[in-house]
Short mmCIF file of C-alpha atoms in Angstrom, two decimals:
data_model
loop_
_atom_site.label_atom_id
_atom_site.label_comp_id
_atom_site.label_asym_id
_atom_site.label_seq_id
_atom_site.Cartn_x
_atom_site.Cartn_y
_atom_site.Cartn_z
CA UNK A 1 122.12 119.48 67.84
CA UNK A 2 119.61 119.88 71.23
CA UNK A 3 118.31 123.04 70.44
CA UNK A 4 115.65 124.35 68.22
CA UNK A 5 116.32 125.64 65.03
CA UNK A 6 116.82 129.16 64.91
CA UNK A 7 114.67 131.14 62.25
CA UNK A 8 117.52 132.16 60.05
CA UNK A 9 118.72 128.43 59.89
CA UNK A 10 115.25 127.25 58.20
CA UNK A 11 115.21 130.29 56.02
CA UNK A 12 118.33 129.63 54.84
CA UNK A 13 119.77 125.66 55.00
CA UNK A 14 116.90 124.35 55.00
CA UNK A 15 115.36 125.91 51.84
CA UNK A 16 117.98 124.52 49.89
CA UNK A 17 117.70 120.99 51.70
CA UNK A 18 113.92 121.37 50.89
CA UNK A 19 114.46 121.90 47.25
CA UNK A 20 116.84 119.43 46.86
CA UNK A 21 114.52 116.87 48.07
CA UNK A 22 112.04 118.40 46.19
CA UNK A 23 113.83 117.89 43.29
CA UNK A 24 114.21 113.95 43.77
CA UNK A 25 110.59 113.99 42.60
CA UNK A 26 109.64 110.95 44.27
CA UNK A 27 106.26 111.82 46.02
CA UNK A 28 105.46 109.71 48.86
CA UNK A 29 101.14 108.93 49.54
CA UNK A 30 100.55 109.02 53.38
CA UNK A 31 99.16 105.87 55.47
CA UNK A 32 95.40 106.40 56.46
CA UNK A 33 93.89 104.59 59.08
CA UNK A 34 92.24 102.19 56.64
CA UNK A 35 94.90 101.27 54.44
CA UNK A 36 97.71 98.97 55.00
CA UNK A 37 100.89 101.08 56.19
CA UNK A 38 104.29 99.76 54.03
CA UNK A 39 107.14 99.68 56.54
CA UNK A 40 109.81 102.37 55.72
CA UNK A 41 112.48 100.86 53.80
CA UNK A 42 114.94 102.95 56.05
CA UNK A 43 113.74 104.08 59.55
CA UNK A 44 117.21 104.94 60.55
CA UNK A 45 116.90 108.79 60.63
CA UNK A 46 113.91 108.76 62.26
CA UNK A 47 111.43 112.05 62.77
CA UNK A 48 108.38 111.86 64.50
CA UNK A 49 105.55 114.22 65.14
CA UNK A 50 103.01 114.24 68.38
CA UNK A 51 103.43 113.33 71.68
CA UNK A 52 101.91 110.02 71.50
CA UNK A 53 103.98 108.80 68.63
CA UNK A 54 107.07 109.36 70.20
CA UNK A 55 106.17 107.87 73.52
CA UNK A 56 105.10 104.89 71.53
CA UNK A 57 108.03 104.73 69.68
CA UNK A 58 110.24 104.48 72.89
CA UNK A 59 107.67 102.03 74.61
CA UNK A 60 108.84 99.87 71.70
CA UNK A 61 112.23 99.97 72.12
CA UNK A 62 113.08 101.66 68.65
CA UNK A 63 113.97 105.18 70.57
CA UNK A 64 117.83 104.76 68.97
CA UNK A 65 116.30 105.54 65.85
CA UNK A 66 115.63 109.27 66.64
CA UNK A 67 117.14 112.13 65.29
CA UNK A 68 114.24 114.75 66.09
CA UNK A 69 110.91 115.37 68.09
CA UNK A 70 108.23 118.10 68.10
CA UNK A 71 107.54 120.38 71.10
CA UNK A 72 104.83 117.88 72.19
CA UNK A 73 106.92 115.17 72.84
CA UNK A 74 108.19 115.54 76.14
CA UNK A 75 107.98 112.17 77.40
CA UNK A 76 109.80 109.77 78.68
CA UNK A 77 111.91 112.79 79.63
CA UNK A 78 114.91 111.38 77.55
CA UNK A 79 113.07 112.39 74.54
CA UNK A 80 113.73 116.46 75.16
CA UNK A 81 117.36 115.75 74.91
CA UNK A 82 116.70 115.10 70.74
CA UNK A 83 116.61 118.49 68.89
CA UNK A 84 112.90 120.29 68.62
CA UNK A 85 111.74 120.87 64.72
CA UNK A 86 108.59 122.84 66.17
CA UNK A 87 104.72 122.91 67.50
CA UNK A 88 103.34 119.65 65.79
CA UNK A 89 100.55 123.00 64.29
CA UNK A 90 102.74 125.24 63.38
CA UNK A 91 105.96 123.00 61.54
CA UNK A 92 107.87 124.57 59.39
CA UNK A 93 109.38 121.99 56.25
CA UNK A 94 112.62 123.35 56.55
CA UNK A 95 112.61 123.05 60.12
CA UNK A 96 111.42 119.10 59.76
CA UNK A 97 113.91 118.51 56.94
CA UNK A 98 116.80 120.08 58.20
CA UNK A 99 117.69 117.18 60.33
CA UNK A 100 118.02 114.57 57.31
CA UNK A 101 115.17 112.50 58.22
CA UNK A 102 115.26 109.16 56.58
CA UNK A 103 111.39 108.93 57.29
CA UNK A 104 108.67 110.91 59.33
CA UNK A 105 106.32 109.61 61.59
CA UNK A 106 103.39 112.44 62.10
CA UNK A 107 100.31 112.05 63.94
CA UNK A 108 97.08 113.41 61.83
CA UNK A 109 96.29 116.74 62.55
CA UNK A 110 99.58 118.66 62.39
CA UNK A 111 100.24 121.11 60.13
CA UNK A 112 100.12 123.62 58.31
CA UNK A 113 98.48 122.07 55.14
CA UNK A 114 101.21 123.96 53.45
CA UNK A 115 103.72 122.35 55.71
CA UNK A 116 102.47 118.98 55.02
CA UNK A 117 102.07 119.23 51.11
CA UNK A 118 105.88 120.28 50.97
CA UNK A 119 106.86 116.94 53.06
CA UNK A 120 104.61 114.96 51.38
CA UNK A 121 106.61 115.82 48.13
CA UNK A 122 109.49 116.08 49.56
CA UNK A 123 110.45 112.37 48.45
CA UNK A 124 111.39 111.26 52.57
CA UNK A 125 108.87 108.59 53.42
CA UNK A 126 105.76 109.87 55.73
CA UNK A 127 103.20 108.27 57.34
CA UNK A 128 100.15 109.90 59.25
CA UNK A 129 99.17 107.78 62.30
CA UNK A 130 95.62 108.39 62.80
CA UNK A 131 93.93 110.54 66.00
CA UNK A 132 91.49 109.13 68.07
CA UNK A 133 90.49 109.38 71.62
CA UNK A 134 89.23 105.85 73.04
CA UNK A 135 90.86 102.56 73.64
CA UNK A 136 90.66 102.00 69.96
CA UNK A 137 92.47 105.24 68.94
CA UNK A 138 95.54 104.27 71.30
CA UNK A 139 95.77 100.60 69.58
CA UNK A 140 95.45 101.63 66.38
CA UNK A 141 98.16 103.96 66.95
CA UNK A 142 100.75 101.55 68.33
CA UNK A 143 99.56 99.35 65.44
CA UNK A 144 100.53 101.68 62.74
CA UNK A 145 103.84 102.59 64.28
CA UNK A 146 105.18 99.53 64.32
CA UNK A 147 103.97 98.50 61.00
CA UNK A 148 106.08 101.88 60.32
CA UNK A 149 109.26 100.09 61.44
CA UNK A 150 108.41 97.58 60.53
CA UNK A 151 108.09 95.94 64.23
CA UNK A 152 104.36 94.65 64.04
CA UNK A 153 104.93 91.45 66.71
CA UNK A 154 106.56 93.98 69.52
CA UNK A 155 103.84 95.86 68.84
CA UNK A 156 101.07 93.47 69.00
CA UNK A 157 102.85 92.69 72.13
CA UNK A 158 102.62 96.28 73.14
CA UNK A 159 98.63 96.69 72.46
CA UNK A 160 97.63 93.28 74.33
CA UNK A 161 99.47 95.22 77.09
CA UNK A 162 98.14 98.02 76.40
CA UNK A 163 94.53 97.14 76.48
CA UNK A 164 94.44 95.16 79.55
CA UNK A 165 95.56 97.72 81.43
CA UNK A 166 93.01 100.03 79.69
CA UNK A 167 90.24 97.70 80.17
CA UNK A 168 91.10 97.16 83.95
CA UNK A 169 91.33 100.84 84.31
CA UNK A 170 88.47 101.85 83.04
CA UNK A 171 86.57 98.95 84.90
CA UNK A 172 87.76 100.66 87.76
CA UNK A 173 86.71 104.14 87.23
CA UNK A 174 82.97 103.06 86.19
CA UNK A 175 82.80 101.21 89.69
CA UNK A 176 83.71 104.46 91.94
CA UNK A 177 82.09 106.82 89.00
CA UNK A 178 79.08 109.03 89.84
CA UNK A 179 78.63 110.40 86.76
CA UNK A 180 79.87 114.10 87.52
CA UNK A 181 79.97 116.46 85.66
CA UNK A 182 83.19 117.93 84.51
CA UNK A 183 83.93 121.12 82.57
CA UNK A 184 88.04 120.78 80.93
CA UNK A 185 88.86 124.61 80.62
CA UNK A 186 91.87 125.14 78.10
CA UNK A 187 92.31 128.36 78.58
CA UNK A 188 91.03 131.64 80.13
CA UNK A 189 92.78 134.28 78.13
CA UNK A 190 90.92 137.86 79.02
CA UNK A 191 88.77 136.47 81.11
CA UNK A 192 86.97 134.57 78.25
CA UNK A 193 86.69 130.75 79.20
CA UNK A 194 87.75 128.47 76.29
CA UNK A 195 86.04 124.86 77.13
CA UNK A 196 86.15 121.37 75.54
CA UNK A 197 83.25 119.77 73.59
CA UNK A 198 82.74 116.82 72.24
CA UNK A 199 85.47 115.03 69.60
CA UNK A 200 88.11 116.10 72.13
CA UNK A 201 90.70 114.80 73.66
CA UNK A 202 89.01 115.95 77.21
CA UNK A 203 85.83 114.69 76.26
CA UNK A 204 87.34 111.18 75.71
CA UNK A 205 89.44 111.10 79.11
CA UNK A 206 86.78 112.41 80.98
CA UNK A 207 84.14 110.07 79.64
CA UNK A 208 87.00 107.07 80.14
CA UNK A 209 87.18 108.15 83.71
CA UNK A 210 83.91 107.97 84.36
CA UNK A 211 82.39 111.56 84.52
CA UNK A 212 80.22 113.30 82.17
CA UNK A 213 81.50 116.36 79.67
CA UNK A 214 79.33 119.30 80.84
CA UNK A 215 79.54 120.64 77.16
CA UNK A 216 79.04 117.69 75.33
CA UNK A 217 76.30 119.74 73.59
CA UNK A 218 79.21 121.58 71.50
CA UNK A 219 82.09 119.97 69.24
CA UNK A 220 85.36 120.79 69.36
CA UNK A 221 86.73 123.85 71.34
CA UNK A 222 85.76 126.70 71.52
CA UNK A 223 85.04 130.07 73.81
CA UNK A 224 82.14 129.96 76.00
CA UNK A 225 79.53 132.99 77.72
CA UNK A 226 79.70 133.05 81.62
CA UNK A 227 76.19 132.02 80.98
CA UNK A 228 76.26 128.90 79.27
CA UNK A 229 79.21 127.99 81.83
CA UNK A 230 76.91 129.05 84.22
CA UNK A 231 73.68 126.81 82.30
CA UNK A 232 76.28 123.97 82.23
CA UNK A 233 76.57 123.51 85.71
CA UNK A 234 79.89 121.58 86.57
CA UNK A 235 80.63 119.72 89.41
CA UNK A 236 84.21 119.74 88.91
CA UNK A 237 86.55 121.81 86.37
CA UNK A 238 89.86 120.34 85.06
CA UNK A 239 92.52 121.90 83.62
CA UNK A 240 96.08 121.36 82.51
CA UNK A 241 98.85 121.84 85.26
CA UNK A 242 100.92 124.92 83.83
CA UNK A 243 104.05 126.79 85.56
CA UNK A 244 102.99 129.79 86.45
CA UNK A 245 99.09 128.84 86.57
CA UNK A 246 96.48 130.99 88.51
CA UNK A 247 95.65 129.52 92.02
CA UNK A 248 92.93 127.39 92.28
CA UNK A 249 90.78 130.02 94.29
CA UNK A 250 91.30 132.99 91.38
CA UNK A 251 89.66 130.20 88.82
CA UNK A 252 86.96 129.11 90.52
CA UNK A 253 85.78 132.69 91.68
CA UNK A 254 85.52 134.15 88.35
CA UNK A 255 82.14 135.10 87.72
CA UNK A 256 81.65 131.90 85.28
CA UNK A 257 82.43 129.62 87.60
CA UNK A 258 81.58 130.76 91.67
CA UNK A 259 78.13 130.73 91.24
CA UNK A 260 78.43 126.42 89.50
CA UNK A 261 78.92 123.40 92.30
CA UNK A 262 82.10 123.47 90.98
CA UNK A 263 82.78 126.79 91.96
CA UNK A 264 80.60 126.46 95.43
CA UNK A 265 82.58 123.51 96.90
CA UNK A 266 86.16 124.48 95.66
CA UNK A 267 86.16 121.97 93.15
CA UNK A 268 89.31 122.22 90.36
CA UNK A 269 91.53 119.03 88.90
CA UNK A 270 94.72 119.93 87.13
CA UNK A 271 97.28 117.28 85.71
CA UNK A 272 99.75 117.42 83.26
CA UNK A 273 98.40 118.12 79.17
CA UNK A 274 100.50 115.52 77.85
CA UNK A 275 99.75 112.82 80.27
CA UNK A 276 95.91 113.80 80.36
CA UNK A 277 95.22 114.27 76.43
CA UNK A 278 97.70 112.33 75.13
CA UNK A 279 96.13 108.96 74.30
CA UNK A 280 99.32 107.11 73.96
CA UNK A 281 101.23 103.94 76.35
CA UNK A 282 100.27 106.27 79.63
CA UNK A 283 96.74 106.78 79.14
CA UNK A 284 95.25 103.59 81.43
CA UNK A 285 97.51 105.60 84.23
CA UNK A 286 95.63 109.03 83.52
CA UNK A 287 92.12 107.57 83.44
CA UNK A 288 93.03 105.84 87.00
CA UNK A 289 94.30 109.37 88.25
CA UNK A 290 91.40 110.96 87.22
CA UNK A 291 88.73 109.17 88.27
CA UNK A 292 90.85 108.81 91.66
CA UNK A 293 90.58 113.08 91.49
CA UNK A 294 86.83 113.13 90.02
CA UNK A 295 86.13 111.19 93.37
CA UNK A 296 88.19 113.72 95.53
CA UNK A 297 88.26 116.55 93.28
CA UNK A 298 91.98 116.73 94.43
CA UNK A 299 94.62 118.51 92.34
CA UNK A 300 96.73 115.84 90.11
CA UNK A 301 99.99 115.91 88.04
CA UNK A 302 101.82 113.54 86.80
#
């Protein structure tokens, strides 16, 4: 199956798969990030859950594992041949279930809650690999996957790769970095600017690349006046690359952004959301693109 699961499917199958595996009874606790994660005793029927867990699960050579991805996981482009159980936010259980999963790999932060109580209890083995958005974060993660399956030496291989390349990447952004200022726009539906604060995963790749969050003064995201854009005063903006997207000129001349340096010198960044935010095996790449862009202020994708 390479298609998503159409709503009458999970309404119907995959209630009755749910409450079969309900009925097994055999609740399954969740790995944190400070606990020790148990390898699954069968990894065969693999599931996983966020962009960054799949991409790490393919940079280990496990990928034959698979049976289904979320919508995030687009990458390496093989992945989007394996059938789609749904936005890693808005899963359904019978759409996650439905594919048999012998175990579930799901990075923290999906949901629903109600979504994740039912596959908690659902008796197929889960494990939440912990968000973060540093260096750290991105070990960690590899880390706990392969403990997972139960591959912890190719993955301890993995993050000693992994972190030189970080370390030498981020070396080299703080030696061409001037410190600018950089407002990451999400969206701009009806005309209302929705920006990036801190405990983001903008605010870590833009402070990785060497530039300053203009809104580090807020958490989270959330929608912003024209006049604390305005107050903010970035240098650059950045944005995710989108098909379809609004031309560089039509962002930067709304009235939150023309009157900002960013605005005044024509200054916009846009790569691609998965490779920007993801903080997986690809992220030493994004930080070098970036700070290559911060120092241009060209457009990027990837």
């Amino acid at each position: 199956m390479r298609e998503a699961f159409s709503s009458v499917t999970r309404r119907g199958l995959g209630r009755l798969v749910v409450s079969a595996l309900i009925a097994l009874g055999a609740a399954f606790t969740p790995a944190h990030a400070d606990e020790a994660v148990q390898p699954f005793s069968d990894a065969s029927k693999l599931v996983t859950i966020g962009g960054a867990v799949t991409e790490i699960v393919y940079s280990l050579g496990e990928e034959e594992r698979l049976v289904a991805r979320d919508t995030t996981s687009t990458y390496p482009p093989e992945a989007e041949k394996l059938p789609d159980i749904g936005y890693m936010r808005a899963l359904s259980p019978e759409g996650v279930l439905s594919v048999g999963p012998s175990a579930i790999l799901v990075m923290e932060g999906s949901g629903p809650v109600e979504t994740m109580d039912v596959l908690e209890t659902s008796g197929v083995p889960l494990v939440r690999v912990p968000e973060g958005y540093d260096r750290e974060a991105i070990l960690r993660k590899i880390r706990v996957v392969g403990a997972a399956l139960g591959v912890e030496e190719k993955a301890e291989m993995l993050a000693r790769r992994v972190k030189a390349d970080l370390d030498a990447a981020e070396a080299e952004a703080q030696k061409q970095a001037d410190g600018k200022r950089v407002l990451f726009v999400l969206s701009m539906q009806g005309g209302r600017v929705m920006a990036a604060g801190k405990d983001t995963a903008a605010d870590g790749i833009i402070r990785m690349a060497g530039g300053v969050n203009a809104m580090d003064t807020m958490s989270g995201f959330k929608q912003v006046t024209d006049e604390a854009v305005i107050s903010a005063a970035p240098e650059v903006v950045l944005m995710m690359e989108r098909e379809g997207h609004r031309g560089s000129r039509d962002v930067l001349k709304h009235p939150a952004f023309a009157s900002t340096p960013a605005g005044k010198n024509g200054s916009l960044i846009r790569m691609d959301g998965s490779y920007l935010l993801g903080f997986g095996p690809r992220t030493a790449g994004a930080v070098r693109d970036l700070a290559s862009a911060l120092n241009g202020s060209e457009t990027v994708t990837e």
